[in-house]
XYZ file of C-alpha atoms in Angstrom:
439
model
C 30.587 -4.079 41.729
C 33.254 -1.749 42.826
C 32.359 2.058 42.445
C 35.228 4.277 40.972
C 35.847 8.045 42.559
C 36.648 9.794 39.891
C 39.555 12.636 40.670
C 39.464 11.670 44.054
C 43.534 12.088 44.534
C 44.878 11.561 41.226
C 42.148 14.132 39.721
C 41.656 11.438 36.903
C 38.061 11.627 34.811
C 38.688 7.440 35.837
C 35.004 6.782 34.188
C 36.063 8.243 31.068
C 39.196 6.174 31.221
C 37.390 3.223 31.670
C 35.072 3.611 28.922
C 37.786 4.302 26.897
C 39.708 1.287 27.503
C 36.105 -0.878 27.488
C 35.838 0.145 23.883
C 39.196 -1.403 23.031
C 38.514 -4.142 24.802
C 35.058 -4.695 22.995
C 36.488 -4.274 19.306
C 35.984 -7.782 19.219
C 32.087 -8.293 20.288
C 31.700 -5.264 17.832
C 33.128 -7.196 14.942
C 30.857 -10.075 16.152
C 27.578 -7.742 16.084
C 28.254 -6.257 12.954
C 28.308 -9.980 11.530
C 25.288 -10.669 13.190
C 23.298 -7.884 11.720
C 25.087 -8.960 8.130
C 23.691 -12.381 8.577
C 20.533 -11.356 9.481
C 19.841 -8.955 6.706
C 21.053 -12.118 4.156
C 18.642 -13.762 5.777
C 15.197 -11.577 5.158
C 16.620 -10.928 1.465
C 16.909 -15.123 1.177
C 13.263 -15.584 2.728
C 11.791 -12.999 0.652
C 13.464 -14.974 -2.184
C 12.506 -18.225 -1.376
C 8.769 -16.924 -1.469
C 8.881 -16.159 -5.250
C 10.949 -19.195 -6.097
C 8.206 -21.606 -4.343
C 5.490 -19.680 -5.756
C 7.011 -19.972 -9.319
C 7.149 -23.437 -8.343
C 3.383 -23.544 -7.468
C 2.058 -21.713 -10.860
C 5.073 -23.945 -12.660
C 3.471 -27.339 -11.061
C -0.081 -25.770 -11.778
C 1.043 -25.298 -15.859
C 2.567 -28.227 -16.026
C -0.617 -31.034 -15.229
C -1.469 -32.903 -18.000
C -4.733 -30.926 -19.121
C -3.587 -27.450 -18.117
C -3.427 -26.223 -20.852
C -6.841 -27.823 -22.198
C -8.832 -24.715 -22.056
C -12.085 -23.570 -23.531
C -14.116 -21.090 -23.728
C -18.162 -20.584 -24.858
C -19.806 -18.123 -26.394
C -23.360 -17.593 -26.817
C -25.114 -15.897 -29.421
C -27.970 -14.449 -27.181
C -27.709 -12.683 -23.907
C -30.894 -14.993 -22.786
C -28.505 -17.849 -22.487
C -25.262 -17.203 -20.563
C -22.625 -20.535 -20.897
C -19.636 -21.473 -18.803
C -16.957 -23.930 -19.645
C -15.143 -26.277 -16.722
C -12.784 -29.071 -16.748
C -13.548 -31.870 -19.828
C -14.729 -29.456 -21.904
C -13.863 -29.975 -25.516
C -14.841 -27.494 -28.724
C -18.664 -27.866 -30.109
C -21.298 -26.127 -31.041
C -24.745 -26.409 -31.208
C -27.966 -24.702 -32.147
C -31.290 -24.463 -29.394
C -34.156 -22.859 -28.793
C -35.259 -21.637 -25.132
C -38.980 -22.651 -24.927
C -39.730 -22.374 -21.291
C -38.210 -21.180 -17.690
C -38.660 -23.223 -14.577
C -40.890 -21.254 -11.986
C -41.588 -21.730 -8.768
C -45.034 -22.533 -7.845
C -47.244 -19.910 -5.890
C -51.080 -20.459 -5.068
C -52.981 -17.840 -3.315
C -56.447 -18.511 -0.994
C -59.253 -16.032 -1.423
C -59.800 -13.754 1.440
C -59.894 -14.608 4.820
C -59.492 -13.488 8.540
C -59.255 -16.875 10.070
C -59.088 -20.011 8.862
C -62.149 -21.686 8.601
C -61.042 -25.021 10.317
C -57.006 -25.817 11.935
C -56.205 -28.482 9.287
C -54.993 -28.798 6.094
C -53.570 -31.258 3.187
C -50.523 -30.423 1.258
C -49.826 -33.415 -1.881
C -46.328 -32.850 -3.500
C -45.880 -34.180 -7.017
C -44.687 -37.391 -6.201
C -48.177 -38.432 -4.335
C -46.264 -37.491 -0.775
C -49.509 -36.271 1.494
C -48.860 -34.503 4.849
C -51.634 -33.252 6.974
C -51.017 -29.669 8.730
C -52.591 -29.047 12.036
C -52.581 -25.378 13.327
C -52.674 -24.700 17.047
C -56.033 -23.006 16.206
C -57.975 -21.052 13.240
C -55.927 -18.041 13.614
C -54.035 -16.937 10.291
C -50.728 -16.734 12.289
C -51.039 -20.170 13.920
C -52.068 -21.699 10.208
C -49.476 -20.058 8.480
C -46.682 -21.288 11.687
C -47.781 -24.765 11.209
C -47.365 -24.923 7.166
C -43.822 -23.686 7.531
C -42.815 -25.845 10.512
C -44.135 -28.757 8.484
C -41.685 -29.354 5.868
C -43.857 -30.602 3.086
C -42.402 -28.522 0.136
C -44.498 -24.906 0.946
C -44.139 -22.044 2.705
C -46.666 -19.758 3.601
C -47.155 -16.468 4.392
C -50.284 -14.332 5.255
C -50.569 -11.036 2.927
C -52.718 -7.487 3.988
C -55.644 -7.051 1.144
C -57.164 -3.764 3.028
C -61.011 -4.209 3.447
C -60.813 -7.783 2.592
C -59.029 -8.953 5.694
C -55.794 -11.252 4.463
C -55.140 -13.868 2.264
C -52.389 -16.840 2.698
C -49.860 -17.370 0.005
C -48.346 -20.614 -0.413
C -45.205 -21.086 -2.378
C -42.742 -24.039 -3.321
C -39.889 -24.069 -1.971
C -38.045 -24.797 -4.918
C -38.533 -24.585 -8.686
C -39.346 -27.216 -11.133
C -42.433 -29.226 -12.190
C -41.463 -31.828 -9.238
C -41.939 -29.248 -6.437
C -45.401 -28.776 -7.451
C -47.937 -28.775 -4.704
C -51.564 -29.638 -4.773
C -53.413 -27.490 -1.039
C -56.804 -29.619 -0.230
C -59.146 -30.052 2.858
C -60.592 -26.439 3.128
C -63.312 -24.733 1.244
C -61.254 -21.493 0.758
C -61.020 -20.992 -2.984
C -57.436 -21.177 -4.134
C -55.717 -19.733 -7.213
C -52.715 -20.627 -9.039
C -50.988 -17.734 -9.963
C -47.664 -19.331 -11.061
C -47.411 -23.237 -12.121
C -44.697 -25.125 -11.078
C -42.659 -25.558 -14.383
C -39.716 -26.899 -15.936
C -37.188 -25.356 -18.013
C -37.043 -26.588 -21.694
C -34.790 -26.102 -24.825
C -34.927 -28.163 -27.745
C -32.255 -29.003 -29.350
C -32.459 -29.293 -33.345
C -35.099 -27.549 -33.722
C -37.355 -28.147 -36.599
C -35.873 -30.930 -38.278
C -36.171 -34.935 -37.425
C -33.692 -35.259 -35.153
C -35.693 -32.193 -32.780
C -34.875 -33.692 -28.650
C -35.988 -31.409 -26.224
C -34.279 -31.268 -22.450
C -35.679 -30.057 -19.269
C -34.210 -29.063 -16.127
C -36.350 -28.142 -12.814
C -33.814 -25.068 -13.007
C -32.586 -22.331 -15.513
C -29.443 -24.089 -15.517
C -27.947 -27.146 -17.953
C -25.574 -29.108 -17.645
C -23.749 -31.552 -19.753
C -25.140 -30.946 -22.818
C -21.559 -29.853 -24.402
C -18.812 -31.864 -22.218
C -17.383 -29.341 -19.594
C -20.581 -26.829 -20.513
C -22.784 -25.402 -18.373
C -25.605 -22.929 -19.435
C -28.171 -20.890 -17.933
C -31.428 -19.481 -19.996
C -32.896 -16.531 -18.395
C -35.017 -15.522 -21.379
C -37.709 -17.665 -23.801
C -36.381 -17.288 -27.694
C -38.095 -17.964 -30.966
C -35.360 -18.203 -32.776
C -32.426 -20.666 -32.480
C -29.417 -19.564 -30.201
C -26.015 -20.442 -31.235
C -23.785 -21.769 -28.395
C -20.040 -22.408 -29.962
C -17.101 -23.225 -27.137
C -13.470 -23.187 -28.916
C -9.928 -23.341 -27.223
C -9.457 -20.928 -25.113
C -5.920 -19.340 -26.576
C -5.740 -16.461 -24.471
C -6.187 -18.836 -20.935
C -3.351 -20.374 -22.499
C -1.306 -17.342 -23.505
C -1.700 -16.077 -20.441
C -0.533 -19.380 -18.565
C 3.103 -18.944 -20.718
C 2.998 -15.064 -19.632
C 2.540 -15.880 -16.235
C 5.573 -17.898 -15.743
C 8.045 -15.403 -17.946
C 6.531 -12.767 -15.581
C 7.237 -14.534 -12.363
C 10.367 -15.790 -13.273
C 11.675 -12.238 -14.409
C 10.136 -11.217 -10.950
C 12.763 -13.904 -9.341
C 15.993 -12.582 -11.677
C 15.228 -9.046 -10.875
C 15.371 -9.133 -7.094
C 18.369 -11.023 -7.467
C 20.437 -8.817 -10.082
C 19.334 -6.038 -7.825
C 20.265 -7.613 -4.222
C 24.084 -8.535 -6.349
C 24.266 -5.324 -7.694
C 27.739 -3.013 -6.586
C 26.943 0.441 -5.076
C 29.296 3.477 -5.354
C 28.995 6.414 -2.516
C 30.912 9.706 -1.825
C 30.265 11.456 1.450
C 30.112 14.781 1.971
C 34.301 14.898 2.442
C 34.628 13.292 -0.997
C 35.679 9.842 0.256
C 34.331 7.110 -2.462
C 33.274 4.088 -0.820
C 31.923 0.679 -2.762
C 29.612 -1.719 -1.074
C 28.702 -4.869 -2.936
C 24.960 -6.154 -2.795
C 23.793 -8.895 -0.193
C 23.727 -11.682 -3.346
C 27.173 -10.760 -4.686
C 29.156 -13.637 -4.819
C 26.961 -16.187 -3.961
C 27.435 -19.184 -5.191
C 23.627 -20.768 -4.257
C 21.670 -17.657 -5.828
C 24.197 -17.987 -8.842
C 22.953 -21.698 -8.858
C 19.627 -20.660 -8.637
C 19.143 -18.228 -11.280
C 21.129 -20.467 -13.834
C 19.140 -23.554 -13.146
C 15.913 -20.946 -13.840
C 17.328 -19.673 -16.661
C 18.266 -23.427 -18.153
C 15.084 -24.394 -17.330
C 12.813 -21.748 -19.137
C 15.539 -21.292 -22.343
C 16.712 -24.500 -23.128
C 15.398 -26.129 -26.503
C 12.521 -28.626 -26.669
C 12.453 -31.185 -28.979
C 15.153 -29.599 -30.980
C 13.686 -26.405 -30.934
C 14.237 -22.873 -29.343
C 11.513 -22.319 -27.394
C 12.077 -18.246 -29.037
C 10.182 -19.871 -32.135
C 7.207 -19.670 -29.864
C 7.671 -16.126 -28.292
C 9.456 -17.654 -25.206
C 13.075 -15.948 -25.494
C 16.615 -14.700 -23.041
C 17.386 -11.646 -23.148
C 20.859 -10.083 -23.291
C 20.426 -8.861 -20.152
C 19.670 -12.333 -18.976
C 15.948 -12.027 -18.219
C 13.236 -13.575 -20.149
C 10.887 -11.952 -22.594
C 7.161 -13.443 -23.803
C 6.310 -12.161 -27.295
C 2.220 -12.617 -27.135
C 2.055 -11.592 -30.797
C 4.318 -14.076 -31.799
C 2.881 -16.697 -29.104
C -0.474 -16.312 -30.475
C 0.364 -16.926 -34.287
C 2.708 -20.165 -33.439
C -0.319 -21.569 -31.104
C -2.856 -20.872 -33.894
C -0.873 -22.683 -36.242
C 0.136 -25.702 -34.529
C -1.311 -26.203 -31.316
C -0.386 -29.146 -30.399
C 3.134 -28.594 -30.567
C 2.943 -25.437 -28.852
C 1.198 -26.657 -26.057
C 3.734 -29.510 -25.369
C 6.163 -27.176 -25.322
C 4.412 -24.870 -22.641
C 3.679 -28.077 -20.465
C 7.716 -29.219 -20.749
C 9.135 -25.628 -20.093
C 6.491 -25.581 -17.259
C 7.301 -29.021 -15.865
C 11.041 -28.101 -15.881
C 10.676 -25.060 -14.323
C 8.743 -26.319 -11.467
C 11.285 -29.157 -10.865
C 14.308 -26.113 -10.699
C 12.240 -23.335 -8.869
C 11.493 -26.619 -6.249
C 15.166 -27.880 -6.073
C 15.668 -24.463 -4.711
C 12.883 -23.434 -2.406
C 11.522 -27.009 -1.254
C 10.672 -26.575 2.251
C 12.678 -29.442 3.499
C 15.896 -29.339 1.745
C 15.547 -26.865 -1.151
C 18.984 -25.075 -1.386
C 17.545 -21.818 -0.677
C 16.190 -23.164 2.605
C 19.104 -25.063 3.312
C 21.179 -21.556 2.885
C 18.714 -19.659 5.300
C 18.644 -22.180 7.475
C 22.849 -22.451 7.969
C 22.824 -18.520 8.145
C 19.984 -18.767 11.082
C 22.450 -21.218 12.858
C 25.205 -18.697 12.082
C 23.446 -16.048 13.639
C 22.706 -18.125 16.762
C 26.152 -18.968 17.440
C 27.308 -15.369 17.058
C 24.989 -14.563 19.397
C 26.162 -16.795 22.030
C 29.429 -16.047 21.670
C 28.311 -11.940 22.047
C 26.696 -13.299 25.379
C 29.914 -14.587 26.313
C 31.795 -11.207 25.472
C 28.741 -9.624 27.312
C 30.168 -11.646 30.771
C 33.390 -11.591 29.768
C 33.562 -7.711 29.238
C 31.102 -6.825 32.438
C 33.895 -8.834 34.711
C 36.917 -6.811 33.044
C 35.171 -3.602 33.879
C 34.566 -4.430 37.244
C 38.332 -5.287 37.647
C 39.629 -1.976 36.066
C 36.873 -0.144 38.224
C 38.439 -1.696 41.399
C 41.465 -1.331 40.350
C 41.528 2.382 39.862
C 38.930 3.019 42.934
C 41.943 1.243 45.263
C 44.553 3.295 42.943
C 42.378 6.500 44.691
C 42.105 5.280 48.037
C 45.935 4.819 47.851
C 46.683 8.118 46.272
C 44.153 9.406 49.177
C 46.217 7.623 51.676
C 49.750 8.855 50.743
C 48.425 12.684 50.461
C 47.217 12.238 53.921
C 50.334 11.219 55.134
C 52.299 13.531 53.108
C 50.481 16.297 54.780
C 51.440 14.963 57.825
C 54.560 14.723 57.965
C 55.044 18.261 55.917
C 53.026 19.758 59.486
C 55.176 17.316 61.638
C 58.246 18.914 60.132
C 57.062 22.416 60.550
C 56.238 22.213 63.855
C 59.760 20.751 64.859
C 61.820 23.758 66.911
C 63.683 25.810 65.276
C 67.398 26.570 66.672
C 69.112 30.147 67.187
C 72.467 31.675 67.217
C 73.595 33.993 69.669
């Protein structure tokens, strides 16, 4: 690239001249940059969009399934039995008594400080005998061999000071069925905890009195969808009750007004109209990144439609679901509450359709194939990368006119140069010529 000289004849700041003249000439790429940096900042405001629309679509989808909204919950009168409701479960209650816990069985050997022989017979409650063959009549090697044998026990050698050690042996899990009878050895053993079942009996007291076991604190299926878990014996009965769960459901209805209103606030904020004065009192107005668009307009009405619109002839307001005047949504739990209480059925449906419909808008919008939101970010990410290869061409296209105003005004210089040399010349040539004299 040709090197100006600046002020070499002409006494020209030629740099600054060219720079001068670049930035004219680059007005154009400018205009294309700033567009570029527009586009992009539509962009992040559409994907930061698009993630709350599909997410209302997700929690929309989620409300709308056919037994969403059948929810219950179970109390317990006791806190020796703790209950849990899942899906099926339907409202009950029932009355029980907690008889037993399950245990876990633990027998303990007299004292020893080595076993008196290297093998011994484990029989689980189902009759299943296994023979256990230590290395040799040390403690350690007894105790290795019970636990690499996998007949239902563990072992595990205990200090008893003067006494030397004793082994105990314990289940490995709880429950009458994980009982285990130790044979083939004249150490004395003691049961100190008997394998054991839980029990509660239901109906206690009268004709109909069933009682359950389980070879853990836990039940389950005795309430459809219940699960309970006794952790204390009672003598008197303990009152299990599981209802409809309103609040779940409450909350379910909240949830979408809440995430929706998330959705219309980002957008009335990104379409909002800005007013600025600088410090020399000029007024400027700059309008917000959604202004004007016709696919977030789109968008928010189809939301809007979806959540206000009547169903089955009726407002879904009647059931705390209302628009505002400000066009957001508002969720009146008060109001909510009392319609569900008095017909749930009805309120329910309506949930489930406002949910379904909803889902099918915020989807339309954000799907990640051709929602309209995605389509939109995806046709502003093309923009962007044709802008930017027409910049690269204004980047060539602009380094080759510098380098022909740089030559140009470097051989301007050198011609400048040129004539001053032979300027001076001839101005000595001419003063050297003879002068003539009159006599």
């Amino acid at each position: 690239m040709a090197t100006t000289i600046d002020g070499l004849a002409s006494g020209l700041d030629t740099t600054s001249l060219i720079n001068s003249l670049m930035q004219v000439e680059a007005v154009p790429q400018t205009q294309l940059k700033a567009k570029v940096s527009s586009a992009q900042t539509m962009i992040t405001a559409l994907q930061g969009l698009n993630t709350q629309v599909a997410a209302l679509a997700d929690l929309a989808t989620k409300a709308a399934k056919p037994a969403a909204l059948d929810v219950y919950s179970a109390t317990s009168s006791s806190t020796g039995v703790t209950v849990a409701t899942s899906a099926g479960a339907a409202a009950g209650q029932l009355d029980l008594v907690v008889g037993k816990l399950a245990q876990t069985q633990v027998v303990v050997s007299g004292p020893v400080t080595v076993w008196p022989d290297t093998t011994l017979t484990l029989t689980r409650a189902d009759g299943t005998v296994t023979t256990v063959t230590a290395a040799s009549t040390s403690l350690d090697d007894m105790v290795s061999a019970v636990n690499a044998a996998g007949a239902g026990v563990t072992a595990t050698k205990v200090a008893v000071g003067a006494d030397g050690f004793r082994l105990q042996f314990t289940a490995t899990g709880p429950g009458a069925a994980a009982g285990v009878t130790i044979s083939g050895t004249p150490v004395p053993m003691t049961q100190t905890k008997a394998a054991q079942d839980a029990e509660i009996t239901l109906w206690a007291g009268t004709l109909a009195e069933q009682k359950v076991t389980s070879a853990t604190n836990t039940f389950a299926g005795i309430l459809p969808g219940m699960t309970l878990r006794v952790s204390a014996a009672s003598a008197d009965p303990v009152s299990i009750t599981v209802g409809r769960d309103d609040a779940q459901i409450s909350k379910t209805a909240s949830d979408l007004v809440t995430s929706l209103n998330g959705i219309l606030a980002v957008i009335q904020n990104r379409s909002a109209v800005s007013t600025t004065t600088n410090s020399s009192g000029v007024t400027s107005t700059t309008a917000g990144v959604f202004s004007g668009d016709s696919t977030i307009r789109d968008t928010k009405q189809r939301l809007l439609s979806a959540a206000s619109m009547p169903v089955n002839g009726r407002s879904p307001s009647e059931y705390g679901i209302s628009i505002t005047r400000s066009g957001t949504m508002e969720f009146d739990a008060a109001k909510f509450a009392a319609a569900l209480a008095k017909d749930p059925t009805t309120v329910k449906a309506a949930v489930t359709e406002i949910a379904t419909r909803v889902a099918a808008a915020a989807t339309t919008a954000s799907d990640k194939y051709d929602g309209q939101l995605t389509q939109k970010i995806t046709g502003e990410q093309s923009t962007v990368r044709n802008l930017g290869d027409r910049i690269a061409d204004w980047d060539r296209s602009l380094a080759t006119r510098r380098a022909t105003l740089q030559s140009t005004y470097t051989a301007l210089e050198t011609q400048l140069s040129a004539l001053k040399a032979q300027s001076s010349w001839l101005s000595a040539q001419v003063a050297g010529l003879p002068t003539s004299s009159t006599g």
